[in-house]
XYZ file of C-alpha atoms in Angstrom:
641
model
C -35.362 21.429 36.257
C -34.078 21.813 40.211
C -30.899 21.028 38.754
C -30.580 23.723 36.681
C -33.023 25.952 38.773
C -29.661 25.207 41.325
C -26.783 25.683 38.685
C -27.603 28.822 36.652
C -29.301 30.687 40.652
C -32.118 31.629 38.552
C -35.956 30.565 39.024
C -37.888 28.996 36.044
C -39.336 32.072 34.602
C -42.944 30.482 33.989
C -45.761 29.185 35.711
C -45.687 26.105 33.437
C -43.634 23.735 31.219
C -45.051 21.374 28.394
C -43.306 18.866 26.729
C -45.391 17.831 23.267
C -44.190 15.425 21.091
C -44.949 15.656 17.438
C -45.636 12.450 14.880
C -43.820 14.576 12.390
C -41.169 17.142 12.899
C -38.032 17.932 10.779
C -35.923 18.934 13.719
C -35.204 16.316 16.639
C -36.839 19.448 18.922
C -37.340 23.339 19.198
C -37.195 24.703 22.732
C -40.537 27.352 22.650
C -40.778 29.014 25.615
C -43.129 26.321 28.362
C -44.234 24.765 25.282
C -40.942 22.395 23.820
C -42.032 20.699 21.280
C -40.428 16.936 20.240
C -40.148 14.048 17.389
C -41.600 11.208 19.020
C -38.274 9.597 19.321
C -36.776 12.388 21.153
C -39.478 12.528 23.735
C -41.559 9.032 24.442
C -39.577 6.507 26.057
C -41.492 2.929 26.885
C -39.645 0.430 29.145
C -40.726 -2.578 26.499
C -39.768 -1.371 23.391
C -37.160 1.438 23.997
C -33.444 0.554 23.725
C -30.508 2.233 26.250
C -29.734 4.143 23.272
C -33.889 5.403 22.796
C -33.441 5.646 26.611
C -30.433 8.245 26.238
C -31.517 9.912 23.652
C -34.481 11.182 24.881
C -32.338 12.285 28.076
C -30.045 13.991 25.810
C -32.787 15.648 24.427
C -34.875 16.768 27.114
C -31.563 18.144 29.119
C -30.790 19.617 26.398
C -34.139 22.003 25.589
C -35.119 22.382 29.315
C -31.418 23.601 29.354
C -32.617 26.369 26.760
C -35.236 27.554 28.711
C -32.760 30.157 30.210
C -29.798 29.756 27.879
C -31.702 30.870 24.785
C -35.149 31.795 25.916
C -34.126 33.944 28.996
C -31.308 35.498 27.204
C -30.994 35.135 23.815
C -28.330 35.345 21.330
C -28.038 38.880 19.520
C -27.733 37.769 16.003
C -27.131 34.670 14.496
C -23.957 34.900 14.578
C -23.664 33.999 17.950
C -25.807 30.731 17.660
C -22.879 28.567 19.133
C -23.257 30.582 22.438
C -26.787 28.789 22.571
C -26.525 25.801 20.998
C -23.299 25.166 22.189
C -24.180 25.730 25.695
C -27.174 24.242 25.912
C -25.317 20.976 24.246
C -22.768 21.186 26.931
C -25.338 21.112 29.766
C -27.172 18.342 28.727
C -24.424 16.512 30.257
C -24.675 18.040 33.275
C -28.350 17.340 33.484
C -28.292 14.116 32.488
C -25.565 12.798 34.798
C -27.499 14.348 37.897
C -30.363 11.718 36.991
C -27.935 8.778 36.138
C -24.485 9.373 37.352
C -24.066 5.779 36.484
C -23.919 6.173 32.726
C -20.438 8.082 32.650
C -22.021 11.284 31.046
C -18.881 13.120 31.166
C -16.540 10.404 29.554
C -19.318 10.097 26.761
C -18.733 13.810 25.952
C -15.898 13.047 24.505
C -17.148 10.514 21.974
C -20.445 11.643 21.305
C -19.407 15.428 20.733
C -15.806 16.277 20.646
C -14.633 13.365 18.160
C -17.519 13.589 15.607
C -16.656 17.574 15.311
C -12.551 16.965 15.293
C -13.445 15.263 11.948
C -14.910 18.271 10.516
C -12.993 20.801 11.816
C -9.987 19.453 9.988
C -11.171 20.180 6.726
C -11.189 23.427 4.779
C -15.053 23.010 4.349
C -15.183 23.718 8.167
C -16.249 27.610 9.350
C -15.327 29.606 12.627
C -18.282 29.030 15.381
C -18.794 32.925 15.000
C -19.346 34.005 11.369
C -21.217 36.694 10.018
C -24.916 35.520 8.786
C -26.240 37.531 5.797
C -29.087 34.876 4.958
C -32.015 32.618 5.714
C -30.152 29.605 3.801
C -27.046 30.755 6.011
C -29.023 30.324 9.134
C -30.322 27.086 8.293
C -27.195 25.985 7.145
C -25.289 26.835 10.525
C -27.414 24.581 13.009
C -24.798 22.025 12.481
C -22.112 20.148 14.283
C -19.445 22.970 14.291
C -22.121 25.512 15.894
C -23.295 22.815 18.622
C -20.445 20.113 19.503
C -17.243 22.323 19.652
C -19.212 25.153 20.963
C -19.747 22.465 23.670
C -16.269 21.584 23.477
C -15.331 25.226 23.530
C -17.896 25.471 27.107
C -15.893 22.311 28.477
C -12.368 23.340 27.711
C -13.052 27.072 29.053
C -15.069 25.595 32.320
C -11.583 22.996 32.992
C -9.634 26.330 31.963
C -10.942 28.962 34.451
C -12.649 25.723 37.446
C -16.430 24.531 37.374
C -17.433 26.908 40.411
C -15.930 30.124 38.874
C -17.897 29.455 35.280
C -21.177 28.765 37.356
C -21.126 32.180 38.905
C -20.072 33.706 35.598
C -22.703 32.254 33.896
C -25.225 33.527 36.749
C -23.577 36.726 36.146
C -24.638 36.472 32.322
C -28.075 35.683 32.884
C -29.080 38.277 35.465
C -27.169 41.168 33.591
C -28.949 40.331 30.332
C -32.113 38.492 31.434
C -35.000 39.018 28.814
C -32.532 40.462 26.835
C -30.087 39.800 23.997
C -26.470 38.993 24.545
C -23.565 38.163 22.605
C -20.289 36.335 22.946
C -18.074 39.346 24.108
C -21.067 39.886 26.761
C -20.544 36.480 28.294
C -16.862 36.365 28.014
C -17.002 39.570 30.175
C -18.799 37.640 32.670
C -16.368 35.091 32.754
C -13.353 37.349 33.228
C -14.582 39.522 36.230
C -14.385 35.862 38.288
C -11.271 36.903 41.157
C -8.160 35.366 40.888
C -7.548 34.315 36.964
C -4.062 34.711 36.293
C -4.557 34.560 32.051
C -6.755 36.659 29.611
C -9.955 34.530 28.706
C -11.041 36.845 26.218
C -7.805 36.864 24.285
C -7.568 32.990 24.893
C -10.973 32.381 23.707
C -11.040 34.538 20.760
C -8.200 32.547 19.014
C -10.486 29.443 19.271
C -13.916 31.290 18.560
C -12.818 33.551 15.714
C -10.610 30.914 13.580
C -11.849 27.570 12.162
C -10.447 24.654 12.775
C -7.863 23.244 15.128
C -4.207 22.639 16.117
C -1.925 19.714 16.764
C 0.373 20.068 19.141
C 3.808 18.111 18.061
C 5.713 16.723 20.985
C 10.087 16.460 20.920
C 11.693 15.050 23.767
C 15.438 15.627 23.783
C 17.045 14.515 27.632
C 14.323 14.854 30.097
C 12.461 17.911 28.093
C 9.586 18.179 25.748
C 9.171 20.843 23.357
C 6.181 21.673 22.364
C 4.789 23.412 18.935
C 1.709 23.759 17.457
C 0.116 23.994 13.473
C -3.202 24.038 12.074
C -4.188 20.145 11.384
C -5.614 19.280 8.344
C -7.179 15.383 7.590
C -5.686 15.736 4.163
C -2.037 17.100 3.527
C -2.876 18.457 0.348
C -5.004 20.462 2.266
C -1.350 22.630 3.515
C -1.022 24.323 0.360
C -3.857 24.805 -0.253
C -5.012 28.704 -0.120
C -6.448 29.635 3.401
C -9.033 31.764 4.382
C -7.867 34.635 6.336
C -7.706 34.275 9.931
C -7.154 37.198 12.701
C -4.645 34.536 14.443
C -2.911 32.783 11.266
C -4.109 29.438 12.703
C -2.553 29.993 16.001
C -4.108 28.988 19.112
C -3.933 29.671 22.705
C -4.088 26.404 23.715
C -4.630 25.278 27.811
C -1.880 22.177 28.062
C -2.818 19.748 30.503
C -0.577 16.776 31.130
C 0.261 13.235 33.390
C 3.099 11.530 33.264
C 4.140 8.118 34.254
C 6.233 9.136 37.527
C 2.892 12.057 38.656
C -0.584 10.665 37.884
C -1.444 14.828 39.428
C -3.074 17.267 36.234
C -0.166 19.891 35.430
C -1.242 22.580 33.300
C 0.361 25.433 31.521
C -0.803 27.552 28.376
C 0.789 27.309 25.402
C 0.192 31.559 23.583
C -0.729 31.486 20.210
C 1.857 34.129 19.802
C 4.806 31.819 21.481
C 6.790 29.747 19.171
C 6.884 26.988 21.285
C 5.876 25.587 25.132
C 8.402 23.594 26.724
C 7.923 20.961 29.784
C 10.763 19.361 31.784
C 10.197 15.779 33.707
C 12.646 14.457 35.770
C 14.805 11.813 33.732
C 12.998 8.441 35.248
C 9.646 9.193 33.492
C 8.955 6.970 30.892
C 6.109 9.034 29.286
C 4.080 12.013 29.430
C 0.201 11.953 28.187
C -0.745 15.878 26.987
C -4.584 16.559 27.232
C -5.597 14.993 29.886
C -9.408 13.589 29.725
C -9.252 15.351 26.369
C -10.678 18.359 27.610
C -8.692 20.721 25.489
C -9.714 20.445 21.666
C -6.370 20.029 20.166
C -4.762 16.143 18.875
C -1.111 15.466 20.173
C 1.067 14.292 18.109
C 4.517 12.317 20.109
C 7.553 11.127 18.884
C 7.576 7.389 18.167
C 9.553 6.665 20.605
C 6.983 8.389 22.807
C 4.237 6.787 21.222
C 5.841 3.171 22.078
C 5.722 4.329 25.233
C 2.121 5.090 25.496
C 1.465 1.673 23.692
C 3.246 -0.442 26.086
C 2.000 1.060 28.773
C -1.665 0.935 27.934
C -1.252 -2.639 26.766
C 0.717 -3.513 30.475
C -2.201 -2.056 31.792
C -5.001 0.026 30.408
C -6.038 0.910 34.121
C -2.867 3.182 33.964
C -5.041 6.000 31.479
C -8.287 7.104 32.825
C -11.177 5.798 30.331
C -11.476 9.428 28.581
C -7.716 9.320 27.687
C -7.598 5.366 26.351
C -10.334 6.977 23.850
C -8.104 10.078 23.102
C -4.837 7.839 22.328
C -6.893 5.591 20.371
C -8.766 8.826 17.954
C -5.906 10.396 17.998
C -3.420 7.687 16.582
C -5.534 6.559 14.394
C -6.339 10.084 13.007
C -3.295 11.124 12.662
C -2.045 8.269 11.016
C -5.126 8.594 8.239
C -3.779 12.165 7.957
C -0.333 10.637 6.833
C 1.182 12.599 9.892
C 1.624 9.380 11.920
C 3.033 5.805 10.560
C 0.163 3.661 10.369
C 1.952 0.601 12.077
C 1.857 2.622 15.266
C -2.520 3.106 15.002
C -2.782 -0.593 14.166
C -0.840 -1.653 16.852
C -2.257 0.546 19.730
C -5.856 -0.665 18.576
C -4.431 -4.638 19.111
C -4.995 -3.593 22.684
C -8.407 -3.616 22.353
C -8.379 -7.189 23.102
C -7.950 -6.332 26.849
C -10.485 -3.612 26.798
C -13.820 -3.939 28.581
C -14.908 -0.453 28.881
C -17.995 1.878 26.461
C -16.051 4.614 26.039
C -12.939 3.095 24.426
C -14.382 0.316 22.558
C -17.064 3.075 20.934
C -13.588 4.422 19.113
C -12.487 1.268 18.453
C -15.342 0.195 16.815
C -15.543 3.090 14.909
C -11.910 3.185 13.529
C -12.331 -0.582 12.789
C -15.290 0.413 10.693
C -13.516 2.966 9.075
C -10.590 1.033 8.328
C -13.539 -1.701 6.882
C -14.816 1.287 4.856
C -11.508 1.967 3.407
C -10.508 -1.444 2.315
C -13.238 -3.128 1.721
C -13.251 -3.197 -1.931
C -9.483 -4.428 -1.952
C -7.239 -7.473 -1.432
C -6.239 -6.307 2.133
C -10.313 -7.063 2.846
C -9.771 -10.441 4.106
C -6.553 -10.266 6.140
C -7.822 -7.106 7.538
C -11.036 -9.439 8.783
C -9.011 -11.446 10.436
C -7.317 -8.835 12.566
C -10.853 -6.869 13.351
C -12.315 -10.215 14.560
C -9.321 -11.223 16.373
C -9.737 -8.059 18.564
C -13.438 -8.226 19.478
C -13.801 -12.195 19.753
C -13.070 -11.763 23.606
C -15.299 -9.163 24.125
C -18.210 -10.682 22.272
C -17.736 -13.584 24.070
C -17.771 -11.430 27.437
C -21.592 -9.440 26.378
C -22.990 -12.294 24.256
C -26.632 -11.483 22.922
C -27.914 -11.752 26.867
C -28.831 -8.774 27.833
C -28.107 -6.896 31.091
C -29.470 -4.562 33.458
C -26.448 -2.285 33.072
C -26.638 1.050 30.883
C -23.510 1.117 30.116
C -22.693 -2.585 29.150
C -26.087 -2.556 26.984
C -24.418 0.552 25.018
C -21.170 -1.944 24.831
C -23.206 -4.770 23.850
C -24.778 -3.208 20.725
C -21.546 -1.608 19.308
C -19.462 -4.689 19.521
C -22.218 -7.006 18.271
C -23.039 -4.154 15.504
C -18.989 -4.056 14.444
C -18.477 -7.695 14.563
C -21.518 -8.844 12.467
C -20.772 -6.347 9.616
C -17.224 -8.503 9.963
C -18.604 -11.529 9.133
C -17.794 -13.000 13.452
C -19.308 -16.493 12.460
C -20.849 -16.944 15.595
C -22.435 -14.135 16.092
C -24.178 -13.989 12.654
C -25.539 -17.490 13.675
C -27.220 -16.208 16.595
C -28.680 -12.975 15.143
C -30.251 -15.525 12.478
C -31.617 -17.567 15.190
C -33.367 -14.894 16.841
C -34.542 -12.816 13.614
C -36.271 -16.775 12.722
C -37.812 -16.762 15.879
C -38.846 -13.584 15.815
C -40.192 -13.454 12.395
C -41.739 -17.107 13.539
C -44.054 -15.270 16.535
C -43.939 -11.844 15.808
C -45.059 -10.936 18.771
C -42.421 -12.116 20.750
C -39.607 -9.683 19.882
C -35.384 -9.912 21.015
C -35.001 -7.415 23.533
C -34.865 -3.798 22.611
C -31.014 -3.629 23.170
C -29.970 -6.541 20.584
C -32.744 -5.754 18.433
C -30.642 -3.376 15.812
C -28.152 -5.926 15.660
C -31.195 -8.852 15.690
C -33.229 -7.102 12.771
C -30.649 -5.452 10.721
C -28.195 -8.617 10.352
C -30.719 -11.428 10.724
C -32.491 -10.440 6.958
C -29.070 -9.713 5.957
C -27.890 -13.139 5.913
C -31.467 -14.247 5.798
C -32.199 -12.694 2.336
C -35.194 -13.654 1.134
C -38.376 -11.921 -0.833
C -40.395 -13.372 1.844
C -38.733 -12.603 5.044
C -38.461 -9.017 3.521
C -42.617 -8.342 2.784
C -42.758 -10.080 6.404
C -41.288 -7.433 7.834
C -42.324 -4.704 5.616
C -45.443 -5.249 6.500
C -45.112 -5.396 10.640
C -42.784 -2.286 9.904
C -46.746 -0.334 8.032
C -48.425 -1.441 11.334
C -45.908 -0.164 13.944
C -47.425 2.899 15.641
C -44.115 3.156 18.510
C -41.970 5.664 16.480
C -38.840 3.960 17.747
C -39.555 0.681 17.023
C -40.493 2.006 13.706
C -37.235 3.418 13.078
C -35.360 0.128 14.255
C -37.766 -1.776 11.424
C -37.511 0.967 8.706
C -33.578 0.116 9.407
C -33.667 -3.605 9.209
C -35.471 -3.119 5.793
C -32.240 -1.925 4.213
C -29.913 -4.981 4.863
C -31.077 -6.573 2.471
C -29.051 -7.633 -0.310
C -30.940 -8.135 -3.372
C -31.168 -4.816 -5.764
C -34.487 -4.860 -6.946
C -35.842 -5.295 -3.488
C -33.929 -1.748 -2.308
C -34.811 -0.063 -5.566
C -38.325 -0.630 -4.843
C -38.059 0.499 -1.342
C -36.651 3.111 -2.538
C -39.407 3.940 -4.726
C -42.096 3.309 -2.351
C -40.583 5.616 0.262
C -41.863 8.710 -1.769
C -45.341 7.892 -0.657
C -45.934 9.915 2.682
C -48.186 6.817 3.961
C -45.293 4.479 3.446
C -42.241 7.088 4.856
C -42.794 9.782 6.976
C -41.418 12.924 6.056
C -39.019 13.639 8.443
C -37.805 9.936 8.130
C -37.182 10.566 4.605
C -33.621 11.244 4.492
C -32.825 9.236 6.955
C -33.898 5.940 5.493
C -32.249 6.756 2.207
C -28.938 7.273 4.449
C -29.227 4.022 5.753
C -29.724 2.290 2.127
C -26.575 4.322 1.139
C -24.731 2.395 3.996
C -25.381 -1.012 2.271
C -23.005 -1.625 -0.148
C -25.403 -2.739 -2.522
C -27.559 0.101 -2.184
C -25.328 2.777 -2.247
C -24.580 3.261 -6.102
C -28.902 2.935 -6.329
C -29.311 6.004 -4.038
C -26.452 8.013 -5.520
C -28.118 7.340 -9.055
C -31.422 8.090 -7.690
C -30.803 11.550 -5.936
C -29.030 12.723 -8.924
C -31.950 11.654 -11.406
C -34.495 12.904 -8.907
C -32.698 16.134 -7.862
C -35.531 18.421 -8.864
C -38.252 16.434 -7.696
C -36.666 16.457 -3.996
C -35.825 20.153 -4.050
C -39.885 20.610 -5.390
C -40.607 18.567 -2.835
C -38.613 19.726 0.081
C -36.668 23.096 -1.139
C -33.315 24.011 -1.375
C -33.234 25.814 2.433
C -33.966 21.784 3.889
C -30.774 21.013 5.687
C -31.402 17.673 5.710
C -31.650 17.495 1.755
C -28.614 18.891 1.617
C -26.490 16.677 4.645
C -28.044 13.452 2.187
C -24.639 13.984 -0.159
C -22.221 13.360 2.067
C -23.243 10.486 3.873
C -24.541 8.989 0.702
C -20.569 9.780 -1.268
C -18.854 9.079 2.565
C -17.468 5.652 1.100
C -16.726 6.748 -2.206
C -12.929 6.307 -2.980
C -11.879 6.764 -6.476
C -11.579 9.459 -9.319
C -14.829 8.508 -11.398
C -16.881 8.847 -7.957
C -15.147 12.055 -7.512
C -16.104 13.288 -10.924
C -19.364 11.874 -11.001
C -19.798 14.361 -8.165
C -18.525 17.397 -9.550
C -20.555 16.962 -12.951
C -23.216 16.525 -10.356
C -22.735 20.206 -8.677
C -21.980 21.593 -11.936
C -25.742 20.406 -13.374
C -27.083 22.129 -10.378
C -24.754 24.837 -8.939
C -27.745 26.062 -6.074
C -27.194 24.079 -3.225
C -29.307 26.385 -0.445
C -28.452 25.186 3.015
C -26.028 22.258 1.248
C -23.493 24.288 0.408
C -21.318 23.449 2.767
C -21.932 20.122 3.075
C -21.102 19.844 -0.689
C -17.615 20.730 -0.135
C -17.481 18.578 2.703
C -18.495 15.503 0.589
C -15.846 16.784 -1.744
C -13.526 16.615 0.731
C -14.224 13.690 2.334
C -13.698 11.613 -1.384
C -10.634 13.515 -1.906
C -9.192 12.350 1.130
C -10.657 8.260 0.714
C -8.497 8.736 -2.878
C -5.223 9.997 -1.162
C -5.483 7.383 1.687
C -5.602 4.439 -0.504
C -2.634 6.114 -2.179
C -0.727 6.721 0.555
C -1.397 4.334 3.099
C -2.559 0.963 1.384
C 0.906 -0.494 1.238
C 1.977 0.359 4.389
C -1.306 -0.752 5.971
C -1.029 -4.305 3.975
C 2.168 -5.208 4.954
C 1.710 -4.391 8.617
C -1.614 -6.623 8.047
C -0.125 -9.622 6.469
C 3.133 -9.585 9.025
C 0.071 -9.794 11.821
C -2.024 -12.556 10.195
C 0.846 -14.873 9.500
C 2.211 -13.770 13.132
C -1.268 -14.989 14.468
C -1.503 -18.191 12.747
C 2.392 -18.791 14.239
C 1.063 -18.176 17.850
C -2.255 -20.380 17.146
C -0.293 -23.131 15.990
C 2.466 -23.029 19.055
C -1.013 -22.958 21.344
């Protein structure tokens, strides 16, 4: 609170401030004026049973709706239509708040992969909308507190406040709050507050407007010829059918003004220059001894950059010389971006694969967090084909050293406890021998004295892949029943997860079933745990079959407007990747055309299987050859050693 009290110049308006938390709440938290009101997750934090991930989370959190308190409750949007300016803002300062407690946690590099990335994804699909839309509905409402409104408007914050300088978007957004306090206020309002800062050389209205009034995003494409580098931009898409397909109208025709920033190999110095939406093209010129130039730096603008191979060789050699070279924030934009664009078809996919092999030097959260998650991906998408095993061996190959590095022992370090649980998470679910072994060992012990439980920080990996491999009827009602008795919500959650590993059908069908009952699943857990079932393979054809022969009972149950009922499609269908699943789904939609606040994330979940189809189509051969040439490359190098 003196934080912010200090960054917006404005005193708390109240003479108190309660923070409740509440054993059953369908949001993660509403920010009521002095009265903010929390799931138990999001709010109670205890040093013997939380994780680093409970810890930041309720950080997040917290920041987040104390953050509200002026941005929201203060001033307040107009109309709904301006939700982003809230949300997003109040998501972008939760940063800030939460690196003035804990600088040490590298708050501002974890923007990047806990906001920006996840919303890049959606944004490059035609189910995406602008971040200011006109709202004619409740359902509409409900349906736009989602990742578009929150993370890029947060994006939108970060790439304006690196556009215009921290100190002069401070004093505009003072500016903002005393004009309008107790008021309402809308985009245009604090836009106008931004531009009367002294000395800004561009129009942030005009700039700004091309990114808040037009979904989506752009790539920019990079072509060096001598020692310059034209640049041009167009609208990226995940899925290149996606081009001809018939686009919604858009003030700009899907041209941005986009704020370049760039380093090269011979200036480590931030250059910047903006690229018009109305210019054809942006060039830069390098004098002839630079090897390569890195556009958007720290990833603060939200655009992907697409190089010339050449260019992209480059990049690879250099990061694998020495990753030090790229700040931590741009080794996680190379690595999302490559691999992106090469899922998009707009990027060969031997040039991804082999700028993740330098993984196995990597040591560092931020970067391995992407690399974990486009290794999972990359599981997801051939899993259920003959590249499965040769892709194994790759994946393990790449996180064997750092496993070996944060073994199950845990640390005092936030940052290597957040490591620790996404590279023992990723190479479990890729069958790493040794690390299965030990996650059986402790889930054994643990399940031997129950009271003497793995440290919060391995537990997920402890719980979830110990029954796993563990299997059993018995070790199952075991846990069920510790899982009834648990009264820490968190811990709860970690147990209602390891519950779902398991691989025997009947056992999830009856979970499944028994989930209904309030006394067994809470409410606002609902959803979630049937998410997590979906996730196992052998679960996720039980919960598709289940939500589409229960569909009435849920919306009875929990209405149409529940965005969470509606968000259950596509992260049940995420995986699916062939034409049966796809029409499967549509018959589905077709039986029962009112989807409430799911409308949109129906078309997402028909976009998403659209796209699993076309990459298998497009990119399976490529992707298998580049596999097998790296196996039997491998085995070459083993056998020389």
């Amino acid at each position: 609170m003196a934080y912010y009290i200090n960054y917006f110049n404005v005193s708390y308006a109240l003479p108190k401030l309660d923070l409740v938390a509440i054993p059953d709440f369908v949001s993660g938290a509403m920010e009521n004026w002095g009265l903010v009101t929390f799931r138990e997750t999001a709010l109670l934090y205890d040093e013997s049973t939380s994780s680093s991930v409970n810890k930041q989370r309720v950080a997040i959190v917290v920041a987040h709706e104390l953050a509200h308190q002026w941005f929201g409750n203060l001033v307040t949007m107009n109309w709904w239509n301006d939700l982003w300016l809230n949300e997003g803002f109040a998501s972008f300062l939760e940063y800030k708040g939460v690196k003035q407690m804990h600088p040490e946690w590298d708050m501002d590099n974890q923007f990047v992969i806990e906001e920006l990335h996840p919303v890049l994804t959606i944004d490059a699909t035609l189910a995406s909308h602008p971040i200011v839309k006109s709202i004619e509905s409740p359902a509409e409402i409900t349906e736009y507190f989602d990742t578009i409104t929150y993370s890029k408007g947060a994006a939108l914050v970060r790439m304006l406040e690196n556009l215009v300088g921290e100190e002069k978007l401070r004093n505009a957004t003072t500016r903002y709050l005393v004009r309008h306090i107790y008021r309402t206020a809308t985009t245009e309002d604090y836009l106008t507050a931004v531009e009367e800062e002294e000395g800004l050389d561009f129009d942030v209205k005009q700039i700004m407007q091309t990114w808040t009034e037009q979904m989506g995003l752009p790539v920019v494409e990079v072509e060096k010829s001598g020692s310059t580098y034209k640049l041009t931009q167009k609208r990226f898409l995940a899925n290149e059918d996606d081009y001809a397909a018939e686009a919604e109208a858009s003030s700009f025709n899907y041209r941005w003004s986009i704020p370049i920033t760039y380093t090269s190999s011979i200036n480590s110095e931030v250059q910047s220059l903006i690229f018009n939406h109305n210019d054809n093209e942006a060039t830069i010129t390098l004098p002839e001894e630079a090897s390569w130039i890195k556009i958007n730096t720290n990833q603060v603008g939200y655009y992907r950059v697409n190089y010339g191979s050449e260019q992209w060789a480059e990049l690879i050699s250099a990061l694998k010389n020495s990753r030090e070279t790229f700040s931590t924030a741009d080794r996680a934009h190379l690595l999302n971006d490559a691999n992106t664009l090469a899922a998009a078809g707009q990027l060969n996919y031997s040039v991804a694969l082999d700028l993740i092999s330098y993984l196995e030097s990597e040591q560092d959260y931020v970067p391995w967090s992407v690399g974990t998650s486009a290794l999972a991906t990359l599981r997801n998408r051939v899993y259920y084909t003959d590249l499965y095993t040769n892709y194994t061996t790759y994946a393990r190959k790449l996180l064997t050293p750092i496993v070996e590095k944060v073994t199950f022992t845990v640390a005092a370090d936030h940052l290597e406890n957040r490591l620790r649980i996404k590279v023992l998470n990723s190479a479990c679910s890729l069958g790493h021998e040794s690390s299965l072994q030990q996650a059986v060992t402790l889930f054994n012990q643990w399940l031997a004295s129950p009271e003497t439980r793995p440290n919060p920080d391995i537990r997920d990996v402890v719980y979830y892949y110990g029954l796993q491999q563990v299997n059993t009827e018995a070790a199952w009602g075991q846990v069920w029943k510790l899982y009834l008795d648990e009264s820490d919500a968190q811990e709860k959650l970690k147990l209602m997860n390891c519950l779902t590993a398991v691989q025997v059908p009947w056992l999830l069908q009856r979970y499944i079933n028994w989930a209904w009952d309030e006394s067994n699943v809470r409410r606002q857990d609902y959803f979630t745990l049937l998410g997590y079932i979906s996730t196992n393979p052998v679960g996720q054809s039980l919960v598709w079959d289940y939500v589409r022969e229960n569909w009435e009972k849920l919306v009875d149950r929990f209405g149409i407007n529940e965005r969470t009922l509606g968000r259950l499609i596509p992260t049940i269908t995420a995986r699916f990747s062939t034409e049966t699943k796809l029409e499967e789904m549509q018959q589905f939609f077709a039986k029962y055309p009112e989807a409430g606040a799911g409308t949109a994330a129906r078309q997402q979940a028909l976009e998403a299987v659209k796209a699993n189809i076309k990459w298998l189509a497009v990119n399976k051969a490529q992707v298998g050859e580049w596999l097998a040439n790296y196996v039997q490359q491998s085995s070459v190098t083993n056998r020389i050693q």
